[in-house]
PDB file of C-alpha atoms in Angstrom:
ATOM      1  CA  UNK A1351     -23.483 -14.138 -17.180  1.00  0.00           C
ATOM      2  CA  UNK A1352     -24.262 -10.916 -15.782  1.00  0.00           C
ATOM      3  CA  UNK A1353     -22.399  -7.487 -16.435  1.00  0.00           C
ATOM      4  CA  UNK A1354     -22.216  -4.733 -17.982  1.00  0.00           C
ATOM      5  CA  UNK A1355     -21.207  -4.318 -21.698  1.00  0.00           C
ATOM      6  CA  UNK A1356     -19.746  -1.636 -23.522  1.00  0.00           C
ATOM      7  CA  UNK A1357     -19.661  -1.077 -27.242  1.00  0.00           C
ATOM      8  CA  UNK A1358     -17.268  -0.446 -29.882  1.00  0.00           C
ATOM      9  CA  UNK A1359     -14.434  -1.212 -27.532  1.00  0.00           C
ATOM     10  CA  UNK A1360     -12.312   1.621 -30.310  1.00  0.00           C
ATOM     11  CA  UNK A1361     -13.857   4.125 -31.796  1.00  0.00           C
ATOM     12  CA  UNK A1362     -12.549   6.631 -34.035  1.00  0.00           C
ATOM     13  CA  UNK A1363     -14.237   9.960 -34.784  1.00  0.00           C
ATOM     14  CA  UNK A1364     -13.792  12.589 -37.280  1.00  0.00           C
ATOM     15  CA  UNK A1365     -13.977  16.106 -36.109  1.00  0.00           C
ATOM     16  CA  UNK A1366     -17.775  17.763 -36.340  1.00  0.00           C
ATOM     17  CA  UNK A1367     -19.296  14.223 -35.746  1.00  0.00           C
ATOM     18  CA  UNK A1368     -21.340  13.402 -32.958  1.00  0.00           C
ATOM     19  CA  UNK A1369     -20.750   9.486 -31.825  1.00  0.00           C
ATOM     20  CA  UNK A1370     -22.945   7.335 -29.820  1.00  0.00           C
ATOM     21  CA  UNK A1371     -21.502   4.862 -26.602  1.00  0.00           C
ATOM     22  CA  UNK A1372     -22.951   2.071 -26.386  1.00  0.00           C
ATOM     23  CA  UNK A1373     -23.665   0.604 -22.564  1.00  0.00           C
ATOM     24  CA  UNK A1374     -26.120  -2.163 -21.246  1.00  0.00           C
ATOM     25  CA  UNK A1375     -26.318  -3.788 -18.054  1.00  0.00           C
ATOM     26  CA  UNK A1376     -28.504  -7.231 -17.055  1.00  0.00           C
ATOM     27  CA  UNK A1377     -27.548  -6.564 -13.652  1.00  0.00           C
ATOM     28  CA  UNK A1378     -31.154  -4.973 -13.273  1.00  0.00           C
ATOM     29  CA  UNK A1379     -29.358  -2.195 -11.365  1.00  0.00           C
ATOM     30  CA  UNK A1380     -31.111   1.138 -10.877  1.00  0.00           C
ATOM     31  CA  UNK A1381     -28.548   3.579 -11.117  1.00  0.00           C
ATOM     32  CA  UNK A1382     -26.056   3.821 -14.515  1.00  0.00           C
ATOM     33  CA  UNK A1383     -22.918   6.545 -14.612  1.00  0.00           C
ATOM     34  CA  UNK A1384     -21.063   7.259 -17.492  1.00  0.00           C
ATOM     35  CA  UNK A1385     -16.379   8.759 -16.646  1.00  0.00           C
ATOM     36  CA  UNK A1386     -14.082   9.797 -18.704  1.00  0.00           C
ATOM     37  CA  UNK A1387     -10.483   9.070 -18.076  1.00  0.00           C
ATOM     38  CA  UNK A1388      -7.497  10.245 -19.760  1.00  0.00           C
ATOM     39  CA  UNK A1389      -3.965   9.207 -19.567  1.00  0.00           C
ATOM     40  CA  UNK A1390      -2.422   9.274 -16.595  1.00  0.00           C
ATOM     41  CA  UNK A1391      -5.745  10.723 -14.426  1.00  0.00           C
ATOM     42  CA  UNK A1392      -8.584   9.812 -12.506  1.00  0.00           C
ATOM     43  CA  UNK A1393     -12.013   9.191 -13.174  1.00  0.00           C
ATOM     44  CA  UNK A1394     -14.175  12.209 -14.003  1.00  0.00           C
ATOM     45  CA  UNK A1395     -18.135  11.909 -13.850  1.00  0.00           C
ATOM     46  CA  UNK A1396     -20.040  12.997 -17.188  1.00  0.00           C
ATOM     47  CA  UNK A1397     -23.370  11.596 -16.422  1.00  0.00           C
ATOM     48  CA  UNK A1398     -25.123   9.722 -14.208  1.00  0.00           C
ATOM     49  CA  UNK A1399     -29.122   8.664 -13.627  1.00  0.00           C
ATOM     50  CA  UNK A1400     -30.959   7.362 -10.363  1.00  0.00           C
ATOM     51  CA  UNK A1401     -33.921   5.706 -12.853  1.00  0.00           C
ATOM     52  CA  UNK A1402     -35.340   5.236 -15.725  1.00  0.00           C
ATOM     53  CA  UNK A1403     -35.947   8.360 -17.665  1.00  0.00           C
ATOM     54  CA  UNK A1404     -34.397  10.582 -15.113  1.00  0.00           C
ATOM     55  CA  UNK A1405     -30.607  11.546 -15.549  1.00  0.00           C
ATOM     56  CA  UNK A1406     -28.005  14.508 -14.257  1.00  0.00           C
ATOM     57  CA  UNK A1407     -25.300  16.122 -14.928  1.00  0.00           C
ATOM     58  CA  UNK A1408     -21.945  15.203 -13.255  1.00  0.00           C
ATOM     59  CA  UNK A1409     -18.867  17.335 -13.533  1.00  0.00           C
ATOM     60  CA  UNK A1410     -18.033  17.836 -17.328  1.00  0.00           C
ATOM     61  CA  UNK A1411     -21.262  17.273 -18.843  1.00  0.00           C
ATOM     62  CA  UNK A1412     -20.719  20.126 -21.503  1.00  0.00           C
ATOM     63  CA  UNK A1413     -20.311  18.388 -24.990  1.00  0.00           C
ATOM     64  CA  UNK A1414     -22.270  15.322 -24.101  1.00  0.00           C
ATOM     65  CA  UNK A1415     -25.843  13.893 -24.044  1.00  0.00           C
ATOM     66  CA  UNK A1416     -27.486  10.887 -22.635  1.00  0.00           C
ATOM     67  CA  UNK A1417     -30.680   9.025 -22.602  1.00  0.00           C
ATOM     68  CA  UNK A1418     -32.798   6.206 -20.090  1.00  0.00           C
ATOM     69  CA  UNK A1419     -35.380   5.142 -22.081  1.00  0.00           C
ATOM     70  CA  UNK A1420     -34.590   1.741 -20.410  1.00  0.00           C
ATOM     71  CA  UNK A1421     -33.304   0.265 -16.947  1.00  0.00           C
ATOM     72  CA  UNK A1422     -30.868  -1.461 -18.759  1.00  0.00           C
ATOM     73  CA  UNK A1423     -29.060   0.758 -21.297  1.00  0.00           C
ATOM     74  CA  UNK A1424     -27.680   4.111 -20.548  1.00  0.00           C
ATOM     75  CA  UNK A1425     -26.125   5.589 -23.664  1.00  0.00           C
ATOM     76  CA  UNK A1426     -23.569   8.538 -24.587  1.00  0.00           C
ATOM     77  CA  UNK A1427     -23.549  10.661 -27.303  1.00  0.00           C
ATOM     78  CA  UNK A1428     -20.166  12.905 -27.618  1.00  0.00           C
ATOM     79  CA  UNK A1429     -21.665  15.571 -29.655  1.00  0.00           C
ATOM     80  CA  UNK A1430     -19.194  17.858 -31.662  1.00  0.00           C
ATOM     81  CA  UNK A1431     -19.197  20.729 -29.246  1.00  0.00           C
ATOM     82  CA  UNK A1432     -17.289  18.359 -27.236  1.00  0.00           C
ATOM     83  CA  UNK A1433     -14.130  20.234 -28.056  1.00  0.00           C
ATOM     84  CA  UNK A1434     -11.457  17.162 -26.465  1.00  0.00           C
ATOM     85  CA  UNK A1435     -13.499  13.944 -26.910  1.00  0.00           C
ATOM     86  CA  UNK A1436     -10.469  11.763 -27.531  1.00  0.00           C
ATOM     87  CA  UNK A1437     -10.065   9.571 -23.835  1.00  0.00           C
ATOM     88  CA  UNK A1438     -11.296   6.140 -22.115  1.00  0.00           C
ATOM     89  CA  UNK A1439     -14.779   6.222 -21.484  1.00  0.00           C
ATOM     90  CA  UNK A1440     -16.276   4.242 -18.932  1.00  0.00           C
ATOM     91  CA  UNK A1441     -20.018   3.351 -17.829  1.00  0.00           C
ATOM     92  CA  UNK A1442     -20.855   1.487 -14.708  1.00  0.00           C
ATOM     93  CA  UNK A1443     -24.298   0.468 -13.045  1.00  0.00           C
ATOM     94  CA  UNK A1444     -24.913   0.398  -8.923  1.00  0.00           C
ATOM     95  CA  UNK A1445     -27.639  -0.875  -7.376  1.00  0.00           C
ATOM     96  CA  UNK A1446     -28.449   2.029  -5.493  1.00  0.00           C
ATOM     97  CA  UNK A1447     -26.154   5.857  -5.570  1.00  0.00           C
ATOM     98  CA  UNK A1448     -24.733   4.557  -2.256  1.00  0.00           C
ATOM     99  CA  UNK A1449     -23.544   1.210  -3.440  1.00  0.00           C
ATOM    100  CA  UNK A1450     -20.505  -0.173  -4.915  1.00  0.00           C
ATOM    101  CA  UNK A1451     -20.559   0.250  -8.824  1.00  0.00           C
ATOM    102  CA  UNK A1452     -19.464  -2.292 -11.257  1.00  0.00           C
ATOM    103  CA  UNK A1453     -17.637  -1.104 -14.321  1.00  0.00           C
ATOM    104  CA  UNK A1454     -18.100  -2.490 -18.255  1.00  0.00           C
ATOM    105  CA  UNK A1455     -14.613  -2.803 -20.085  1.00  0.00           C
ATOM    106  CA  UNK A1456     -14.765   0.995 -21.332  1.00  0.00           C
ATOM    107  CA  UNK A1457     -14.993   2.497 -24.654  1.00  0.00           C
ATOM    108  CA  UNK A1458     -11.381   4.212 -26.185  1.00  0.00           C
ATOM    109  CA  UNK A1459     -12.805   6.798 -28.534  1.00  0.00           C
ATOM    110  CA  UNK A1460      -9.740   8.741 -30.463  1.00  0.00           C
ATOM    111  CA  UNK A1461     -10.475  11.919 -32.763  1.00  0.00           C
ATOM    112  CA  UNK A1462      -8.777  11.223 -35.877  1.00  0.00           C
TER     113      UNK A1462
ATOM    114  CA  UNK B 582      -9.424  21.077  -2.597  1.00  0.00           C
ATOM    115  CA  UNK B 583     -10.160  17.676  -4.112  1.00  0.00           C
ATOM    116  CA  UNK B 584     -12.674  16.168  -2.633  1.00  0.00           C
ATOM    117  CA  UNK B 585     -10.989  13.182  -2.417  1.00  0.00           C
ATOM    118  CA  UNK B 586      -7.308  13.017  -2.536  1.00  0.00           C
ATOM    119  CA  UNK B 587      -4.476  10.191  -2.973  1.00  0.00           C
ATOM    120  CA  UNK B 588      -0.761  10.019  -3.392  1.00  0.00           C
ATOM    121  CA  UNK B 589      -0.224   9.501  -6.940  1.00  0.00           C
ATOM    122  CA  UNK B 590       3.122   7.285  -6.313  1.00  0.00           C
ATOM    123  CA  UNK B 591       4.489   5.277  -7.313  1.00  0.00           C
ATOM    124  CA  UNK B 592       4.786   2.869  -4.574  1.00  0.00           C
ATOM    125  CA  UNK B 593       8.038   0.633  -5.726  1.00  0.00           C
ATOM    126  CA  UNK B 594       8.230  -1.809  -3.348  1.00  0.00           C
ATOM    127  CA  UNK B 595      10.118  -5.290  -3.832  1.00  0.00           C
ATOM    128  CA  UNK B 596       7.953  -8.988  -3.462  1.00  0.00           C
ATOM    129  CA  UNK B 597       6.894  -9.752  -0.200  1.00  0.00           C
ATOM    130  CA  UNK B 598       6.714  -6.476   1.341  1.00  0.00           C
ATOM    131  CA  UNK B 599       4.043  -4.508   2.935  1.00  0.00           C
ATOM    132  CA  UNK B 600       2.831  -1.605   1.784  1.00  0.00           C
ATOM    133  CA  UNK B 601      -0.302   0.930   3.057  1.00  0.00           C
ATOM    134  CA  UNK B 602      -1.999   3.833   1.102  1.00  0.00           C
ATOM    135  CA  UNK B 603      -4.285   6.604   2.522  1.00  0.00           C
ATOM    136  CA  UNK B 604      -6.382   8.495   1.470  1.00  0.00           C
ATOM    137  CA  UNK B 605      -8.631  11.402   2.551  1.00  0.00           C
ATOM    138  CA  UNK B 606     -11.578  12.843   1.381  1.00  0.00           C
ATOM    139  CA  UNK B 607     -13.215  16.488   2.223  1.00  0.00           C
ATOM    140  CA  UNK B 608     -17.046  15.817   3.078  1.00  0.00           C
ATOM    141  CA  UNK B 609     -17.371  14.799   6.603  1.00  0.00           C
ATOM    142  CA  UNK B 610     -21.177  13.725   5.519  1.00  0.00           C
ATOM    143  CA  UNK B 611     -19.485  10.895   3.145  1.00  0.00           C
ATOM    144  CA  UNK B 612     -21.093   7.942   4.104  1.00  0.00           C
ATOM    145  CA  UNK B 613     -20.094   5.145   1.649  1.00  0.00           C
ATOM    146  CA  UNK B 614     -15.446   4.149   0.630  1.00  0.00           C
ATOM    147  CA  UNK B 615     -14.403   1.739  -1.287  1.00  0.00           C
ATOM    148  CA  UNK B 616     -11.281   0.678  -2.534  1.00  0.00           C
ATOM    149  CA  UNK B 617     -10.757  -0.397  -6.201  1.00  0.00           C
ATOM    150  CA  UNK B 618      -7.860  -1.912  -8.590  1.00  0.00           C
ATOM    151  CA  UNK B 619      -7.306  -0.307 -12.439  1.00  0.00           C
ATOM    152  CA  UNK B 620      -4.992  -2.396 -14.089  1.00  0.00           C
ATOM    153  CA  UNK B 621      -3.545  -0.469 -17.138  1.00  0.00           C
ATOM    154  CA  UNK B 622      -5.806   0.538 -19.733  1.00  0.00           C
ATOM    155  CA  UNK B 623      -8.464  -1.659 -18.167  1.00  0.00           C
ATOM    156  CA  UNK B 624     -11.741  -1.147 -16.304  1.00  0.00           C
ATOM    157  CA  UNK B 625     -11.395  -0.404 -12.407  1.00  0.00           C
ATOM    158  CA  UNK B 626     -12.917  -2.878 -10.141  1.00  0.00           C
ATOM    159  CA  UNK B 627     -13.884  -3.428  -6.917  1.00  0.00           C
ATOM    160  CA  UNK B 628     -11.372  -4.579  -4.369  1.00  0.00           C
ATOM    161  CA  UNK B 629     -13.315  -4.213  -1.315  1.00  0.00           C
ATOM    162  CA  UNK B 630     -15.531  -1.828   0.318  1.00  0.00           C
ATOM    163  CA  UNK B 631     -14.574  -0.028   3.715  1.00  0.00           C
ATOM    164  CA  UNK B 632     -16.581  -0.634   6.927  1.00  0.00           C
ATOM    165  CA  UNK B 633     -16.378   1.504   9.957  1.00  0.00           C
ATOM    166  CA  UNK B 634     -15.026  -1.269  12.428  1.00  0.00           C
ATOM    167  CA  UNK B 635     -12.066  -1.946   9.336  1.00  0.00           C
ATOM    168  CA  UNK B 636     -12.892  -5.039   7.352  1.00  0.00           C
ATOM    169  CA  UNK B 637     -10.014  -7.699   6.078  1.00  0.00           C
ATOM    170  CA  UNK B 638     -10.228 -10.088   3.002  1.00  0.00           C
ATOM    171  CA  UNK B 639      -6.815 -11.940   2.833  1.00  0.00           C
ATOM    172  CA  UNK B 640      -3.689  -9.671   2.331  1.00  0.00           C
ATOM    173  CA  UNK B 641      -5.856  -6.659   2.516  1.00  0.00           C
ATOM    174  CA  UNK B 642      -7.020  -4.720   5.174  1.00  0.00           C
ATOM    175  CA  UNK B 643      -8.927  -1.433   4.849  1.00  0.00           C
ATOM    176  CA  UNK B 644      -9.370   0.966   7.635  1.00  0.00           C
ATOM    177  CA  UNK B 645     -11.602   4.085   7.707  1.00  0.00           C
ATOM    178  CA  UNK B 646     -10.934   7.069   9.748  1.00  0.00           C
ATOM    179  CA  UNK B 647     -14.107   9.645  10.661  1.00  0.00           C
ATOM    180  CA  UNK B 648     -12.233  11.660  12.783  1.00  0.00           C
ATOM    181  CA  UNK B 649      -9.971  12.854  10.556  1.00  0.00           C
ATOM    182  CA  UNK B 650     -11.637  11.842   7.094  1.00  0.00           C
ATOM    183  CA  UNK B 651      -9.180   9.482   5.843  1.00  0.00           C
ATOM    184  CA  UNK B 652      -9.331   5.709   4.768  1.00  0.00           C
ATOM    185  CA  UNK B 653      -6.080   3.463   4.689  1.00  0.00           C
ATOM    186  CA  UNK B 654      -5.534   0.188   2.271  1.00  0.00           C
ATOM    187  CA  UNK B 655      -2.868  -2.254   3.494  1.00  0.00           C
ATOM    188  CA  UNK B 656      -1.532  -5.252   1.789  1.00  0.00           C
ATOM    189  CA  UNK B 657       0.652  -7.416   3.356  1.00  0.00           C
ATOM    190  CA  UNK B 658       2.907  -9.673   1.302  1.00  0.00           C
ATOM    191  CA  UNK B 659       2.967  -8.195  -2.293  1.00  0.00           C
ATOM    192  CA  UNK B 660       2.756 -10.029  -5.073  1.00  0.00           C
ATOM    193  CA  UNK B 661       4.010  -9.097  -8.324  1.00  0.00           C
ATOM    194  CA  UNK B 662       0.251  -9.614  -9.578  1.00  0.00           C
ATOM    195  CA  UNK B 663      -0.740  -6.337  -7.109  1.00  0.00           C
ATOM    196  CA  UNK B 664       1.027  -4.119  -9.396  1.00  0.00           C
ATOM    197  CA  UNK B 665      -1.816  -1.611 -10.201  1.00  0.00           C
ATOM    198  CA  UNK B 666      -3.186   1.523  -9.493  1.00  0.00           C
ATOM    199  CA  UNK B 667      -5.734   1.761  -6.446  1.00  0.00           C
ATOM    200  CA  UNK B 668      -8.541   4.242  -6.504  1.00  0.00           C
ATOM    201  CA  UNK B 669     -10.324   5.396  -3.648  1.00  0.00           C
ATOM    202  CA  UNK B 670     -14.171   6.543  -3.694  1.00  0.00           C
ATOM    203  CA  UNK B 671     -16.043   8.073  -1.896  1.00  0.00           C
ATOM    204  CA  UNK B 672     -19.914   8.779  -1.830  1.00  0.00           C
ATOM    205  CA  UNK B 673     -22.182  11.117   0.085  1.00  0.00           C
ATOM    206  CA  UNK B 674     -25.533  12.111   0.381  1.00  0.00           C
ATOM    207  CA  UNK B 675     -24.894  16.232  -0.154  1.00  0.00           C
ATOM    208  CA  UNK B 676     -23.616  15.098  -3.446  1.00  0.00           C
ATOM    209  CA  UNK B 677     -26.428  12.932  -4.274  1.00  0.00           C
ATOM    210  CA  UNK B 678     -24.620   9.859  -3.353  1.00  0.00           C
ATOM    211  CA  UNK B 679     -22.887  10.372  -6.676  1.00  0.00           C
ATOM    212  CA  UNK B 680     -19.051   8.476  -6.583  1.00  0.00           C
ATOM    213  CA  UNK B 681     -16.306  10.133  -6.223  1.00  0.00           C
ATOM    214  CA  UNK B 682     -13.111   9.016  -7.462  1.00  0.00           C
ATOM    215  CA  UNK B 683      -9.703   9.799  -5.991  1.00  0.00           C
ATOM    216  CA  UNK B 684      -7.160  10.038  -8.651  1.00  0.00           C
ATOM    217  CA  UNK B 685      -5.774   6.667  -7.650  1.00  0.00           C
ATOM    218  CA  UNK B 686      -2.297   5.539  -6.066  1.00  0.00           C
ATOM    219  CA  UNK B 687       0.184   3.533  -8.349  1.00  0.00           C
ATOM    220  CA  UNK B 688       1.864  -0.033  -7.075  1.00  0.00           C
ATOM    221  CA  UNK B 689       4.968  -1.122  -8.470  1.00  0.00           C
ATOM    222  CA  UNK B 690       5.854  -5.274  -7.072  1.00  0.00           C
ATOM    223  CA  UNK B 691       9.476  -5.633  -8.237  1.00  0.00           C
ATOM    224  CA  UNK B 692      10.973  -9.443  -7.978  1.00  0.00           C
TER     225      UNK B 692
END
């Protein structure tokens, strides 16, 4: 089936770590985007990337890294000068930027 | 100003009845709307996209507005199953076609 897969579904970090979001697509979509969410809010852009090793910055890139060293994966590091990494972290995949986006099942990463 | 802006609810509204959200974004250059569903804790996805001349799939009907930058969703008979919150997005080309989510409108289907 086709789709896009996150991985760990939970994911608990200690503070000072830096933690790596796993997200692959077989949708052979061009362009990946990673959100955050947090309780009760909307969807806020981190990342997002057009093609292969091209990405930018969305609004609250600051405390996060990503690499697309393949059309299919596009994945998130939440480094530790992320200084509120606990939320819902979702990545998604569009065939084009002005297309509808399909989402994987999202990643809940909790500082501990 | 949010670019793209929604009443947060919630919409309580009993079985059966019909019930329309709106929502309006900022960039007249948007070119691209779509409504989607985000069941709690759960991935958003895709209820329908929005067409200029309005576009219907069942119970739903969406509506889009250039004049005065708004899109509409309607659904018509409620279910208790459309209890969810509905997102709006937007895309356009001055922000590199990039989507933009709307903070999202919550449904509550009582029996």
């Amino acid at each position: 089936d086709g789709g896009i897969t996150q991985s760990p579904k939970y994911l608990f970090r200690k503070e000072g770590q830096n933690v790596t979001l796993s997200c692959e697509q077989n949708l052979n979509h061009d362009a990946m985007y990673w959100y955050r969410q947090d309780p009760g809010q909307g969807l806020r852009l981190i990342y997002y990337s057009q093609i292969v090793n091209d990405f930018q910055k969305g609004d609250i890139a600051e405390g996060y890294s990503v690499s697309r060293e393949k059309k299919e994966s596009f994945p998130l590091t939440v480094t530790s000068a992320q200084k509120n990494p606990t939320a819902f972290y979702l990545c998604a995949s569009s065939n084009t930027l002005n297309t509808e986006a399909f989402f994987g099942q999202g990643t809940r990463l909790t500082v501990v | 100003r949010k670019e793209v802006e929604q009443d947060p609810g919630p919409f309580n509204v009993p079985e059966g009845a019909t019930v329309a959200f709106n929502c309006t974004y900022s960039n007249s250059a948007s070119q691209s709307f779509f409504w989607y569903r985000q069941d709690c804790r759960k991935e958003p996805k895709l209820l329908m996209s929005v067409y200029s001349s309005g576009n219907e799939d069942g119970r739903f009907t969406a509506q889009l507005n250039r004049a005065s930058q708004y899109i509409s969703l309607l659904i018509r008979d409620s279910k208790l199953s459309d209890s969810a919150t509905y997102l709006c997005v937007v895309n356009n080309k001055d922000s590199s076609y990039k989507l933009i989510f709307g903070s999202g409108t919550r449904l509550l289907v009582r029996p």
